[in-house]
Amino acid sequence: MSRAGPEILAADAAGIARAAELLAAGGLVAVPTETVYGLAADATDGRAVARIFAAKGRPAFNPLIVHVPDVAAVRRIAEMPGTAEALAGAFWPGPMTLVLPLRDGAGLSPLVSAGLPTVAVRVPAHPAMQAVLRELGRPVAAPSANPSGRISATTAQHVIDGLGDAVDAVLDAGPCTVGVESTILAPEPGGLRLLREGGLPREAVEAVAGPSVPDLTPGRIEAPGQMERHYAPGTPLLIGGRPRAGEVTIGFGPGAADVTLSATGDLVEAASRLFAALHEADALAAARGAAAIRVTEVPETGLGRAINDRLRRAAVREGADQPDA
């Protein structure tokens, strides 16, 4: 008999305990982080991790981020070369993921790393995710809690709308504060590669670790968020240009728009609003039967780089047919 929907858990002691209980039993629980909601499973349980790929419709070659409560737990599963220690000291807990050499005997399911010799790992700052990790006592694999290639979830309702019965429970702690996924870095003896723009601005990273080399869409997928087509709404998304009649518009800064990222042009607010705005615009476009959503261009500075990265991966070319997601 099918469920009416996922179990909704409050972010209190009882909800945390129930979330950990479900995870320990091989379940999938959507858990909030400061960036987006993550679709969590026990990273040591191959069957549970396989359920993530099935629930999201995610390609098996696309690795997952492992979440742990502190740097000591990172060291148990990965080596920390190059500037990793300095970055960890400066930005963890927080919206930064490091791609690190996987330790022998780490105990993680090979599905987590997609067969690569590295693992993407993060120490999240959100108190609910921290509480779940400590209650469970195991690493958790947790990509964004949305269908693969679609808009990331920044509220519990986004998770329910996107995944429904594919997830066993949702731990509801309200909207995520950062609103875009973590910045992904690969610290290596020869330097630092930037694999994904995110909630930690590049300027802050480089103030600690020196210059980074962007490697955002390589031939080989090394980390989440590097696929060329990602974060897409159901309605074709266009960036910049003059809006056409009937299009749903997403604005940034002063000016009329159906939905706004930030009426004052604040990039922090825009980042926190990005996926919620895409969800709102997509629903509005569906209700109106609109042919496209058009978003105003955002400055390519600070968090604007992460916002633009998501928009470019979600967008279609002007005049092109919508590609399969």
Short mmCIF file of C-alpha atoms in Angstrom, two decimals, residues 168-313:
data_model
loop_
_atom_site.label_atom_id
_atom_site.label_comp_id
_atom_site.label_asym_id
_atom_site.label_seq_id
_atom_site.Cartn_x
_atom_site.Cartn_y
_atom_site.Cartn_z
CA ASP A 168 10.70 8.41 3.58
CA ALA A 169 10.69 11.57 5.68
CA VAL A 170 11.41 15.30 5.57
CA LEU A 171 12.94 17.08 8.55
CA ASP A 172 11.36 20.54 8.32
CA ALA A 173 13.46 23.37 9.76
CA GLY A 174 12.13 26.13 7.51
CA PRO A 175 13.89 27.80 4.56
CA CYS A 176 17.63 27.41 4.02
CA THR A 177 19.60 30.57 4.72
CA VAL A 178 22.41 30.47 2.11
CA GLY A 179 20.18 29.15 -0.66
CA VAL A 180 22.80 27.90 -3.17
CA GLU A 181 24.87 24.76 -2.88
CA SER A 182 28.33 24.66 -1.34
CA THR A 183 31.46 25.84 -3.10
CA ILE A 184 33.50 22.77 -4.16
CA LEU A 185 37.29 22.90 -4.07
CA ALA A 186 40.03 20.39 -4.81
CA PRO A 187 43.11 21.29 -2.72
CA GLU A 188 46.16 19.53 -4.15
CA PRO A 189 49.93 19.75 -3.57
CA GLY A 190 50.28 21.66 -6.85
CA GLY A 191 47.51 24.18 -6.19
CA LEU A 192 43.78 24.69 -5.67
CA ARG A 193 41.09 23.92 -8.25
CA LEU A 194 37.61 25.43 -8.06
CA LEU A 195 35.14 22.73 -9.15
CA ARG A 196 31.87 24.54 -8.38
CA GLU A 197 30.98 28.11 -7.47
CA GLY A 198 28.75 28.19 -4.40
CA GLY A 199 27.79 29.72 -1.10
CA LEU A 200 31.39 30.57 -0.16
CA PRO A 201 32.60 33.36 -2.50
CA ARG A 202 35.80 32.79 -4.45
CA GLU A 203 37.32 35.94 -2.96
CA ALA A 204 37.06 34.52 0.57
CA VAL A 205 38.66 31.24 -0.51
CA GLU A 206 41.56 32.95 -2.25
CA ALA A 207 42.22 35.21 0.75
CA VAL A 208 43.06 32.05 2.71
CA ALA A 209 44.47 29.68 0.09
CA GLY A 210 45.78 31.87 -2.70
CA PRO A 211 44.69 31.82 -6.35
CA SER A 212 42.39 29.04 -7.55
CA VAL A 213 42.08 27.56 -11.02
CA PRO A 214 38.43 27.24 -12.20
CA ASP A 215 37.63 23.73 -13.50
CA LEU A 216 33.85 23.97 -13.54
CA THR A 217 32.80 21.65 -16.36
CA PRO A 218 35.64 19.18 -16.98
CA GLY A 219 35.55 16.20 -19.31
CA ARG A 220 35.37 13.92 -16.29
CA ILE A 221 32.80 14.60 -13.55
CA GLU A 222 34.72 14.83 -10.25
CA ALA A 223 32.12 16.49 -8.06
CA PRO A 224 28.40 17.32 -7.95
CA GLY A 225 27.16 20.29 -9.97
CA GLN A 226 29.62 19.92 -12.88
CA MET A 227 27.13 18.60 -15.41
CA GLU A 228 26.40 21.14 -18.14
CA ARG A 229 22.62 20.81 -17.75
CA HIS A 230 21.44 21.18 -14.16
CA TYR A 231 19.06 23.10 -11.83
CA ALA A 232 16.47 23.52 -14.61
CA PRO A 233 12.80 24.49 -14.19
CA GLY A 234 10.16 22.73 -16.28
CA THR A 235 9.67 25.87 -18.39
CA PRO A 236 12.60 27.01 -20.59
CA LEU A 237 14.76 29.57 -18.79
CA LEU A 238 16.34 32.49 -20.69
CA ILE A 239 18.98 34.86 -19.29
CA GLY A 240 18.98 38.58 -20.07
CA GLY A 241 17.54 40.33 -23.07
CA ARG A 242 14.24 42.12 -23.48
CA PRO A 243 11.21 40.20 -22.13
CA ARG A 244 8.66 39.10 -24.69
CA ALA A 245 4.90 39.19 -24.24
CA GLY A 246 3.66 36.36 -22.08
CA GLU A 247 7.02 35.43 -20.53
CA VAL A 248 7.36 35.16 -16.75
CA THR A 249 10.10 37.49 -15.54
CA ILE A 250 12.55 37.17 -12.65
CA GLY A 251 14.12 40.49 -11.67
CA PHE A 252 17.17 41.63 -9.76
CA GLY A 253 17.29 45.16 -8.39
CA PRO A 254 14.68 47.89 -8.94
CA GLY A 255 12.13 47.41 -11.68
CA ALA A 256 8.94 45.54 -12.35
CA ALA A 257 9.08 41.72 -12.49
CA ASP A 258 6.76 38.82 -11.75
CA VAL A 259 9.25 37.40 -9.24
CA THR A 260 12.35 39.06 -7.79
CA LEU A 261 15.67 37.73 -6.53
CA SER A 262 16.30 40.95 -4.61
CA ALA A 263 14.49 44.23 -5.14
CA THR A 264 17.49 46.08 -3.66
CA GLY A 265 20.13 44.27 -5.72
CA ASP A 266 21.56 42.42 -2.68
CA LEU A 267 23.54 39.37 -3.84
CA VAL A 268 23.24 37.61 -0.47
CA GLU A 269 19.44 37.92 -0.61
CA ALA A 270 19.49 36.87 -4.27
CA ALA A 271 21.47 33.72 -3.49
CA SER A 272 19.14 32.79 -0.65
CA ARG A 273 16.13 33.42 -2.92
CA LEU A 274 17.45 31.84 -6.13
CA PHE A 275 15.87 28.39 -6.07
CA ALA A 276 12.69 29.60 -4.37
CA ALA A 277 12.34 32.22 -7.12
CA LEU A 278 12.84 29.59 -9.82
CA HIS A 279 10.19 27.38 -8.19
CA GLU A 280 7.78 30.35 -7.98
CA ALA A 281 8.41 31.39 -11.57
CA ASP A 282 8.01 27.82 -12.84
CA ALA A 283 4.65 27.46 -11.06
CA LEU A 284 3.52 30.82 -12.42
CA ALA A 285 4.62 29.88 -15.94
CA ALA A 286 2.70 26.60 -15.74
CA ALA A 287 -0.42 28.41 -14.50
CA ARG A 288 -0.23 30.97 -17.31
CA GLY A 289 0.89 28.57 -20.01
CA ALA A 290 3.95 30.78 -20.55
CA ALA A 291 6.50 29.71 -23.16
CA ALA A 292 9.53 30.86 -21.17
CA ILE A 293 10.92 32.35 -17.98
CA ARG A 294 13.34 35.26 -18.44
CA VAL A 295 15.75 36.24 -15.66
CA THR A 296 17.65 39.51 -15.38
CA GLU A 297 21.44 39.20 -15.50
CA VAL A 298 23.24 39.34 -12.14
CA PRO A 299 26.69 40.95 -11.57
CA GLU A 300 29.55 38.46 -11.96
CA THR A 301 31.10 39.24 -8.55
CA GLY A 302 31.09 37.45 -5.17
CA LEU A 303 27.98 35.31 -4.76
CA GLY A 304 26.88 36.54 -8.18
CA ARG A 305 29.26 33.98 -9.72
CA ALA A 306 27.45 31.12 -7.97
CA ILE A 307 24.04 32.52 -8.95
CA ASN A 308 25.11 32.89 -12.58
CA ASP A 309 26.64 29.40 -12.62
CA ARG A 310 23.28 27.91 -11.59
CA LEU A 311 21.36 30.06 -14.05
CA ARG A 312 23.63 29.20 -16.98
CA ARG A 313 23.33 25.47 -16.27
#
